[in-house]
PDB file of C-alpha atoms and ligand atoms in Angstrom:
ATOM      1  CA  UNK A   1     -48.067  14.032 -60.586  1.00 46.00           C
ATOM      2  CA  UNK A   2     -44.261  14.318 -60.262  1.00 48.00           C
ATOM      3  CA  UNK A   3     -41.933  11.334 -60.548  1.00 53.00           C
ATOM      4  CA  UNK A   4     -38.233  10.732 -59.742  1.00 52.00           C
ATOM      5  CA  UNK A   5     -36.095  13.936 -59.588  1.00 54.00           C
ATOM      6  CA  UNK A   6     -39.193  16.176 -59.864  1.00 57.00           C
ATOM      7  CA  UNK A   7     -40.760  14.726 -56.690  1.00 59.00           C
ATOM      8  CA  UNK A   8     -37.464  15.018 -54.806  1.00 63.00           C
ATOM      9  CA  UNK A   9     -37.042  18.676 -55.809  1.00 60.00           C
ATOM     10  CA  UNK A  10     -40.605  19.431 -54.692  1.00 61.00           C
ATOM     11  CA  UNK A  11     -39.956  17.811 -51.288  1.00 64.00           C
ATOM     12  CA  UNK A  12     -36.755  19.881 -50.769  1.00 55.00           C
ATOM     13  CA  UNK A  13     -38.615  23.100 -51.708  1.00 59.00           C
ATOM     14  CA  UNK A  14     -41.399  22.219 -49.217  1.00 62.00           C
ATOM     15  CA  UNK A  15     -38.865  21.699 -46.402  1.00 64.00           C
ATOM     16  CA  UNK A  16     -37.158  25.034 -47.181  1.00 64.00           C
ATOM     17  CA  UNK A  17     -40.521  26.786 -47.119  1.00 56.00           C
ATOM     18  CA  UNK A  18     -41.506  25.409 -43.712  1.00 60.00           C
ATOM     19  CA  UNK A  19     -38.024  26.281 -42.307  1.00 60.00           C
ATOM     20  CA  UNK A  20     -38.477  29.882 -43.536  1.00 59.00           C
ATOM     21  CA  UNK A  21     -41.951  30.035 -41.943  1.00 60.00           C
ATOM     22  CA  UNK A  22     -40.544  28.758 -38.646  1.00 50.00           C
ATOM     23  CA  UNK A  23     -37.766  31.394 -38.653  1.00 51.00           C
ATOM     24  CA  UNK A  24     -40.185  34.176 -39.506  1.00 60.00           C
ATOM     25  CA  UNK A  25     -42.585  33.166 -36.706  1.00 57.00           C
ATOM     26  CA  UNK A  26     -39.712  32.955 -34.207  1.00 50.00           C
ATOM     27  CA  UNK A  27     -38.521  36.449 -35.124  1.00 53.00           C
ATOM     28  CA  UNK A  28     -42.054  37.831 -34.796  1.00 49.00           C
ATOM     29  CA  UNK A  29     -42.415  36.225 -31.365  1.00 49.00           C
ATOM     30  CA  UNK A  30     -39.114  37.762 -30.150  1.00 46.00           C
ATOM     31  CA  UNK A  31     -40.096  41.174 -31.550  1.00 49.00           C
ATOM     32  CA  UNK A  32     -43.495  40.907 -29.848  1.00 46.00           C
ATOM     33  CA  UNK A  33     -41.948  40.176 -26.444  1.00 42.00           C
ATOM     34  CA  UNK A  34     -39.421  43.027 -26.653  1.00 44.00           C
ATOM     35  CA  UNK A  35     -42.100  45.463 -27.898  1.00 45.00           C
ATOM     36  CA  UNK A  36     -44.384  44.539 -24.987  1.00 42.00           C
ATOM     37  CA  UNK A  37     -41.514  45.085 -22.522  1.00 42.00           C
ATOM     38  CA  UNK A  38     -40.702  48.475 -24.075  1.00 49.00           C
ATOM     39  CA  UNK A  39     -44.330  49.617 -23.969  1.00 47.00           C
ATOM     40  CA  UNK A  40     -44.642  48.497 -20.333  1.00 43.00           C
ATOM     41  CA  UNK A  41     -41.457  50.392 -19.458  1.00 44.00           C
ATOM     42  CA  UNK A  42     -42.673  53.533 -21.208  1.00 50.00           C
ATOM     43  CA  UNK A  43     -46.040  53.382 -19.429  1.00 48.00           C
ATOM     44  CA  UNK A  44     -44.294  52.946 -16.084  1.00 46.00           C
ATOM     45  CA  UNK A  45     -42.209  56.074 -16.777  1.00 51.00           C
ATOM     46  CA  UNK A  46     -45.122  58.134 -18.078  1.00 52.00           C
ATOM     47  CA  UNK A  47     -47.747  57.056 -15.569  1.00 52.00           C
ATOM     48  CA  UNK A  48     -46.120  56.286 -12.193  1.00 48.00           C
ATOM     49  CA  UNK A  49     -49.611  56.129 -10.677  1.00 48.00           C
ATOM     50  CA  UNK A  50     -49.973  52.761 -12.401  1.00 48.00           C
ATOM     51  CA  UNK A  51     -47.193  51.380 -10.243  1.00 46.00           C
ATOM     52  CA  UNK A  52     -48.805  52.265  -6.897  1.00 56.00           C
ATOM     53  CA  UNK A  53     -45.629  54.107  -5.876  1.00 86.00           C
ATOM     54  CA  UNK A  54     -44.876  57.757  -5.111  1.00 93.00           C
ATOM     55  CA  UNK A  55     -47.065  59.856  -7.391  1.00 95.00           C
ATOM     56  CA  UNK A  56     -50.185  57.820  -6.674  1.00 95.00           C
ATOM     57  CA  UNK A  57     -52.681  57.490  -3.772  1.00 96.00           C
ATOM     58  CA  UNK A  58     -51.127  55.671  -0.811  1.00 95.00           C
ATOM     59  CA  UNK A  59     -52.883  54.260   2.223  1.00 96.00           C
ATOM     60  CA  UNK A  60     -50.481  55.265   4.982  1.00 96.00           C
ATOM     61  CA  UNK A  61     -52.225  53.716   7.983  1.00 97.00           C
ATOM     62  CA  UNK A  62     -55.275  53.916  10.188  1.00 98.00           C
ATOM     63  CA  UNK A  63     -56.403  57.008  12.072  1.00 98.00           C
ATOM     64  CA  UNK A  64     -55.709  55.268  15.373  1.00 97.00           C
ATOM     65  CA  UNK A  65     -52.025  54.854  14.417  1.00 97.00           C
ATOM     66  CA  UNK A  66     -51.452  58.621  14.564  1.00 98.00           C
ATOM     67  CA  UNK A  67     -52.143  60.312  17.880  1.00 98.00           C
ATOM     68  CA  UNK A  68     -53.178  63.961  17.692  1.00 98.00           C
ATOM     69  CA  UNK A  69     -51.262  66.646  19.643  1.00 97.00           C
ATOM     70  CA  UNK A  70     -51.133  70.396  20.123  1.00 96.00           C
ATOM     71  CA  UNK A  71     -48.450  72.102  17.997  1.00 95.00           C
ATOM     72  CA  UNK A  72     -46.062  72.697  20.930  1.00 93.00           C
ATOM     73  CA  UNK A  73     -46.574  69.177  22.324  1.00 94.00           C
ATOM     74  CA  UNK A  74     -45.776  67.289  19.129  1.00 96.00           C
ATOM     75  CA  UNK A  75     -43.063  64.619  19.148  1.00 97.00           C
ATOM     76  CA  UNK A  76     -41.908  63.115  15.875  1.00 97.00           C
ATOM     77  CA  UNK A  77     -43.438  59.673  15.231  1.00 98.00           C
ATOM     78  CA  UNK A  78     -45.159  59.652  18.614  1.00 98.00           C
ATOM     79  CA  UNK A  79     -47.756  62.411  18.556  1.00 98.00           C
ATOM     80  CA  UNK A  80     -48.701  65.233  16.193  1.00 98.00           C
ATOM     81  CA  UNK A  81     -46.096  64.648  13.424  1.00 98.00           C
ATOM     82  CA  UNK A  82     -45.308  61.347  11.694  1.00 98.00           C
ATOM     83  CA  UNK A  83     -42.741  60.774   8.954  1.00 98.00           C
ATOM     84  CA  UNK A  84     -43.926  58.416   6.198  1.00 97.00           C
ATOM     85  CA  UNK A  85     -40.840  57.860   3.965  1.00 96.00           C
ATOM     86  CA  UNK A  86     -42.667  55.784   1.303  1.00 95.00           C
ATOM     87  CA  UNK A  87     -45.024  58.707   0.673  1.00 97.00           C
ATOM     88  CA  UNK A  88     -42.242  61.323   1.251  1.00 97.00           C
ATOM     89  CA  UNK A  89     -44.714  62.880   3.633  1.00 98.00           C
ATOM     90  CA  UNK A  90     -44.981  64.293   7.112  1.00 98.00           C
ATOM     91  CA  UNK A  91     -48.465  63.427   8.302  1.00 98.00           C
ATOM     92  CA  UNK A  92     -49.514  66.121  10.771  1.00 98.00           C
ATOM     93  CA  UNK A  93     -52.405  65.416  13.154  1.00 98.00           C
ATOM     94  CA  UNK A  94     -53.325  68.435  15.273  1.00 98.00           C
ATOM     95  CA  UNK A  95     -55.633  68.209  18.282  1.00 98.00           C
ATOM     96  CA  UNK A  96     -59.084  69.745  18.070  1.00 97.00           C
ATOM     97  CA  UNK A  97     -58.059  72.360  20.689  1.00 97.00           C
ATOM     98  CA  UNK A  98     -55.327  73.762  18.431  1.00 97.00           C
ATOM     99  CA  UNK A  99     -55.368  77.572  18.593  1.00 97.00           C
ATOM    100  CA  UNK A 100     -55.685  79.138  15.165  1.00 97.00           C
ATOM    101  CA  UNK A 101     -55.114  82.811  14.444  1.00 97.00           C
ATOM    102  CA  UNK A 102     -58.181  82.967  12.195  1.00 98.00           C
ATOM    103  CA  UNK A 103     -61.794  82.110  12.904  1.00 97.00           C
ATOM    104  CA  UNK A 104     -65.152  81.582  11.221  1.00 96.00           C
ATOM    105  CA  UNK A 105     -65.286  81.648   7.442  1.00 97.00           C
ATOM    106  CA  UNK A 106     -61.740  83.045   7.211  1.00 97.00           C
ATOM    107  CA  UNK A 107     -60.426  79.978   9.046  1.00 97.00           C
ATOM    108  CA  UNK A 108     -62.507  77.573   6.994  1.00 97.00           C
ATOM    109  CA  UNK A 109     -61.413  79.137   3.711  1.00 97.00           C
ATOM    110  CA  UNK A 110     -57.750  79.119   4.695  1.00 97.00           C
ATOM    111  CA  UNK A 111     -57.890  75.488   5.879  1.00 97.00           C
ATOM    112  CA  UNK A 112     -59.401  74.503   2.536  1.00 97.00           C
ATOM    113  CA  UNK A 113     -56.820  76.423   0.520  1.00 95.00           C
ATOM    114  CA  UNK A 114     -53.953  74.778   2.450  1.00 96.00           C
ATOM    115  CA  UNK A 115     -55.432  71.244   2.170  1.00 97.00           C
ATOM    116  CA  UNK A 116     -55.979  70.959   5.937  1.00 98.00           C
ATOM    117  CA  UNK A 117     -58.739  68.429   6.544  1.00 98.00           C
ATOM    118  CA  UNK A 118     -60.878  68.598   9.672  1.00 97.00           C
ATOM    119  CA  UNK A 119     -62.010  65.214  10.994  1.00 97.00           C
ATOM    120  CA  UNK A 120     -65.388  64.414  12.573  1.00 96.00           C
ATOM    121  CA  UNK A 121     -63.763  64.425  16.039  1.00 97.00           C
ATOM    122  CA  UNK A 122     -62.614  68.024  15.444  1.00 97.00           C
ATOM    123  CA  UNK A 123     -58.895  67.233  14.922  1.00 98.00           C
ATOM    124  CA  UNK A 124     -56.980  68.378  11.840  1.00 98.00           C
ATOM    125  CA  UNK A 125     -54.921  66.396   9.304  1.00 98.00           C
ATOM    126  CA  UNK A 126     -52.253  67.705   6.895  1.00 98.00           C
ATOM    127  CA  UNK A 127     -49.948  65.752   4.550  1.00 98.00           C
ATOM    128  CA  UNK A 128     -46.820  67.879   4.011  1.00 98.00           C
ATOM    129  CA  UNK A 129     -44.321  67.040   1.276  1.00 98.00           C
ATOM    130  CA  UNK A 130     -40.985  66.469   3.024  1.00 98.00           C
ATOM    131  CA  UNK A 131     -39.045  68.423   0.361  1.00 98.00           C
ATOM    132  CA  UNK A 132     -37.898  71.977   1.080  1.00 98.00           C
ATOM    133  CA  UNK A 133     -39.376  74.314  -1.538  1.00 98.00           C
ATOM    134  CA  UNK A 134     -36.082  76.228  -1.771  1.00 98.00           C
ATOM    135  CA  UNK A 135     -33.726  73.679  -3.344  1.00 98.00           C
ATOM    136  CA  UNK A 136     -35.210  70.332  -2.384  1.00 98.00           C
ATOM    137  CA  UNK A 137     -33.465  69.165   0.804  1.00 98.00           C
ATOM    138  CA  UNK A 138     -35.498  66.945   3.127  1.00 98.00           C
ATOM    139  CA  UNK A 139     -36.700  69.109   6.002  1.00 98.00           C
ATOM    140  CA  UNK A 140     -36.543  67.579   9.496  1.00 98.00           C
ATOM    141  CA  UNK A 141     -39.098  68.305  12.233  1.00 97.00           C
ATOM    142  CA  UNK A 142     -37.691  69.892  15.398  1.00 96.00           C
ATOM    143  CA  UNK A 143     -39.733  68.999  18.469  1.00 94.00           C
ATOM    144  CA  UNK A 144     -37.938  71.575  20.657  1.00 93.00           C
ATOM    145  CA  UNK A 145     -39.358  74.415  18.543  1.00 94.00           C
ATOM    146  CA  UNK A 146     -42.439  72.629  17.161  1.00 95.00           C
ATOM    147  CA  UNK A 147     -41.525  73.400  13.554  1.00 97.00           C
ATOM    148  CA  UNK A 148     -39.597  72.287  10.466  1.00 98.00           C
ATOM    149  CA  UNK A 149     -36.149  73.754   9.807  1.00 97.00           C
ATOM    150  CA  UNK A 150     -34.136  73.000   6.699  1.00 98.00           C
ATOM    151  CA  UNK A 151     -30.481  72.086   7.372  1.00 97.00           C
ATOM    152  CA  UNK A 152     -29.329  73.337   3.951  1.00 98.00           C
ATOM    153  CA  UNK A 153     -29.996  77.096   3.985  1.00 98.00           C
ATOM    154  CA  UNK A 154     -32.177  77.589   7.046  1.00 97.00           C
ATOM    155  CA  UNK A 155     -35.707  77.867   5.667  1.00 98.00           C
ATOM    156  CA  UNK A 156     -38.101  77.578   8.576  1.00 98.00           C
ATOM    157  CA  UNK A 157     -41.741  76.432   8.462  1.00 98.00           C
ATOM    158  CA  UNK A 158     -44.256  75.984  11.257  1.00 97.00           C
ATOM    159  CA  UNK A 159     -46.033  72.707  12.020  1.00 97.00           C
ATOM    160  CA  UNK A 160     -48.690  73.300   9.366  1.00 97.00           C
ATOM    161  CA  UNK A 161     -45.977  73.948   6.784  1.00 98.00           C
ATOM    162  CA  UNK A 162     -46.423  77.721   6.719  1.00 98.00           C
ATOM    163  CA  UNK A 163     -43.312  79.716   5.866  1.00 98.00           C
ATOM    164  CA  UNK A 164     -41.639  81.540   8.788  1.00 98.00           C
ATOM    165  CA  UNK A 165     -38.257  82.694   7.468  1.00 97.00           C
ATOM    166  CA  UNK A 166     -35.402  81.862   5.079  1.00 98.00           C
ATOM    167  CA  UNK A 167     -34.903  81.734   1.293  1.00 98.00           C
ATOM    168  CA  UNK A 168     -37.915  79.456   0.566  1.00 98.00           C
ATOM    169  CA  UNK A 169     -40.211  81.150  -1.960  1.00 98.00           C
ATOM    170  CA  UNK A 170     -43.445  79.781  -0.437  1.00 98.00           C
ATOM    171  CA  UNK A 171     -44.805  77.541   2.293  1.00 98.00           C
ATOM    172  CA  UNK A 172     -44.226  73.772   2.178  1.00 98.00           C
ATOM    173  CA  UNK A 173     -46.101  71.867  -0.503  1.00 98.00           C
ATOM    174  CA  UNK A 174     -48.820  69.480   0.605  1.00 98.00           C
ATOM    175  CA  UNK A 175     -50.742  66.495  -0.747  1.00 98.00           C
ATOM    176  CA  UNK A 176     -54.445  65.783  -0.855  1.00 97.00           C
ATOM    177  CA  UNK A 177     -55.587  63.707   2.095  1.00 97.00           C
ATOM    178  CA  UNK A 178     -58.815  61.681   2.308  1.00 96.00           C
ATOM    179  CA  UNK A 179     -60.342  59.027   4.553  1.00 97.00           C
ATOM    180  CA  UNK A 180     -61.543  55.602   3.451  1.00 96.00           C
ATOM    181  CA  UNK A 181     -63.301  54.375   6.544  1.00 96.00           C
ATOM    182  CA  UNK A 182     -60.568  54.378   9.185  1.00 96.00           C
ATOM    183  CA  UNK A 183     -57.788  54.397   6.588  1.00 97.00           C
ATOM    184  CA  UNK A 184     -55.878  57.549   5.741  1.00 97.00           C
ATOM    185  CA  UNK A 185     -55.089  57.980   2.050  1.00 96.00           C
ATOM    186  CA  UNK A 186     -52.425  60.467   0.976  1.00 97.00           C
ATOM    187  CA  UNK A 187     -52.646  61.145  -2.739  1.00 96.00           C
ATOM    188  CA  UNK A 188     -49.045  61.940  -3.674  1.00 97.00           C
ATOM    189  CA  UNK A 189     -50.261  62.593  -7.231  1.00 96.00           C
ATOM    190  CA  UNK A 190     -52.359  65.603  -6.153  1.00 96.00           C
ATOM    191  CA  UNK A 191     -50.147  68.340  -4.778  1.00 95.00           C
ATOM    192  CA  UNK A 192     -50.805  71.911  -3.718  1.00 97.00           C
ATOM    193  CA  UNK A 193     -47.526  73.653  -4.521  1.00 97.00           C
ATOM    194  CA  UNK A 194     -48.691  77.242  -4.428  1.00 96.00           C
ATOM    195  CA  UNK A 195     -49.266  78.176  -0.784  1.00 97.00           C
ATOM    196  CA  UNK A 196     -47.686  81.655  -0.594  1.00 97.00           C
ATOM    197  CA  UNK A 197     -45.823  83.250   2.308  1.00 98.00           C
ATOM    198  CA  UNK A 198     -48.562  83.909   4.875  1.00 97.00           C
ATOM    199  CA  UNK A 199     -49.427  87.375   6.159  1.00 96.00           C
ATOM    200  CA  UNK A 200     -51.598  88.572   9.033  1.00 94.00           C
ATOM    201  CA  UNK A 201     -54.757  87.720   7.101  1.00 95.00           C
ATOM    202  CA  UNK A 202     -53.760  84.184   6.121  1.00 97.00           C
ATOM    203  CA  UNK A 203     -51.411  82.735   8.776  1.00 97.00           C
ATOM    204  CA  UNK A 204     -53.089  79.813  10.515  1.00 98.00           C
ATOM    205  CA  UNK A 205     -50.790  79.122  13.463  1.00 97.00           C
ATOM    206  CA  UNK A 206     -48.634  81.493  15.509  1.00 95.00           C
ATOM    207  CA  UNK A 207     -44.878  81.409  14.991  1.00 95.00           C
ATOM    208  CA  UNK A 208     -43.412  79.284  17.801  1.00 93.00           C
ATOM    209  CA  UNK A 209     -41.501  81.258  20.416  1.00 91.00           C
ATOM    210  CA  UNK A 210     -38.962  78.516  21.190  1.00 92.00           C
ATOM    211  CA  UNK A 211     -35.719  78.575  19.191  1.00 91.00           C
ATOM    212  CA  UNK A 212     -34.761  75.572  17.083  1.00 92.00           C
ATOM    213  CA  UNK A 213     -31.487  73.864  18.084  1.00 87.00           C
TER     214      UNK A 213
HETATM  215  S1  FES B 301     -32.931  73.679   0.391  1.00 83.82           S
HETATM  216 FE1  FES B 301     -33.942  74.205   2.219  1.00 83.82          FE
HETATM  217  S2  FES B 301     -33.326  76.210   2.608  1.00 83.82           S
HETATM  218 FE2  FES B 301     -32.301  75.703   0.805  1.00 83.82          FE
END
């Protein structure tokens, strides 16, 4: 047992020790919070799908929100072609009577390879990436010529995204599209970016005759 000065010195040492423990725990807590924030930030950058933003599956609406149309009767955001900015997508919904240049197994194989999905009612759905495959400009849809024409260097694509003319090295890229009941899901994390220039054996839809403005 300590008496007098010895007891006092022991008490001071005890207080110093608990102050040091408090400081150490505080520093560990601060480090833990900043580490958690850094890890969360890194995960967000590495795996955008976790955020539910572009780069992940997006429910863009219900089938009934997007009226089907023939290629030459399509009007942006009214029938046939709908711009979905959050998904950076043009959702194309073609009527079941759409005239294709191919038929039978050739048509089926080409639809599959271009991620064109046929619905139970016979209509066709395509989710085209809005970005021009030349140098990345956003490509507007031109109703007067039923096709997409890039304002930057003139690349021209038909309503199903197939290359027509210009410096673009391939047809427009497209995303996987699926149905969940009546909902349409565009998976902006699954992209087909290798649809080549079409030729007579692969072109799906005839080049529109009308000139773009
Ligand atoms: S970016 Fe579209 S044609 Fe060049």
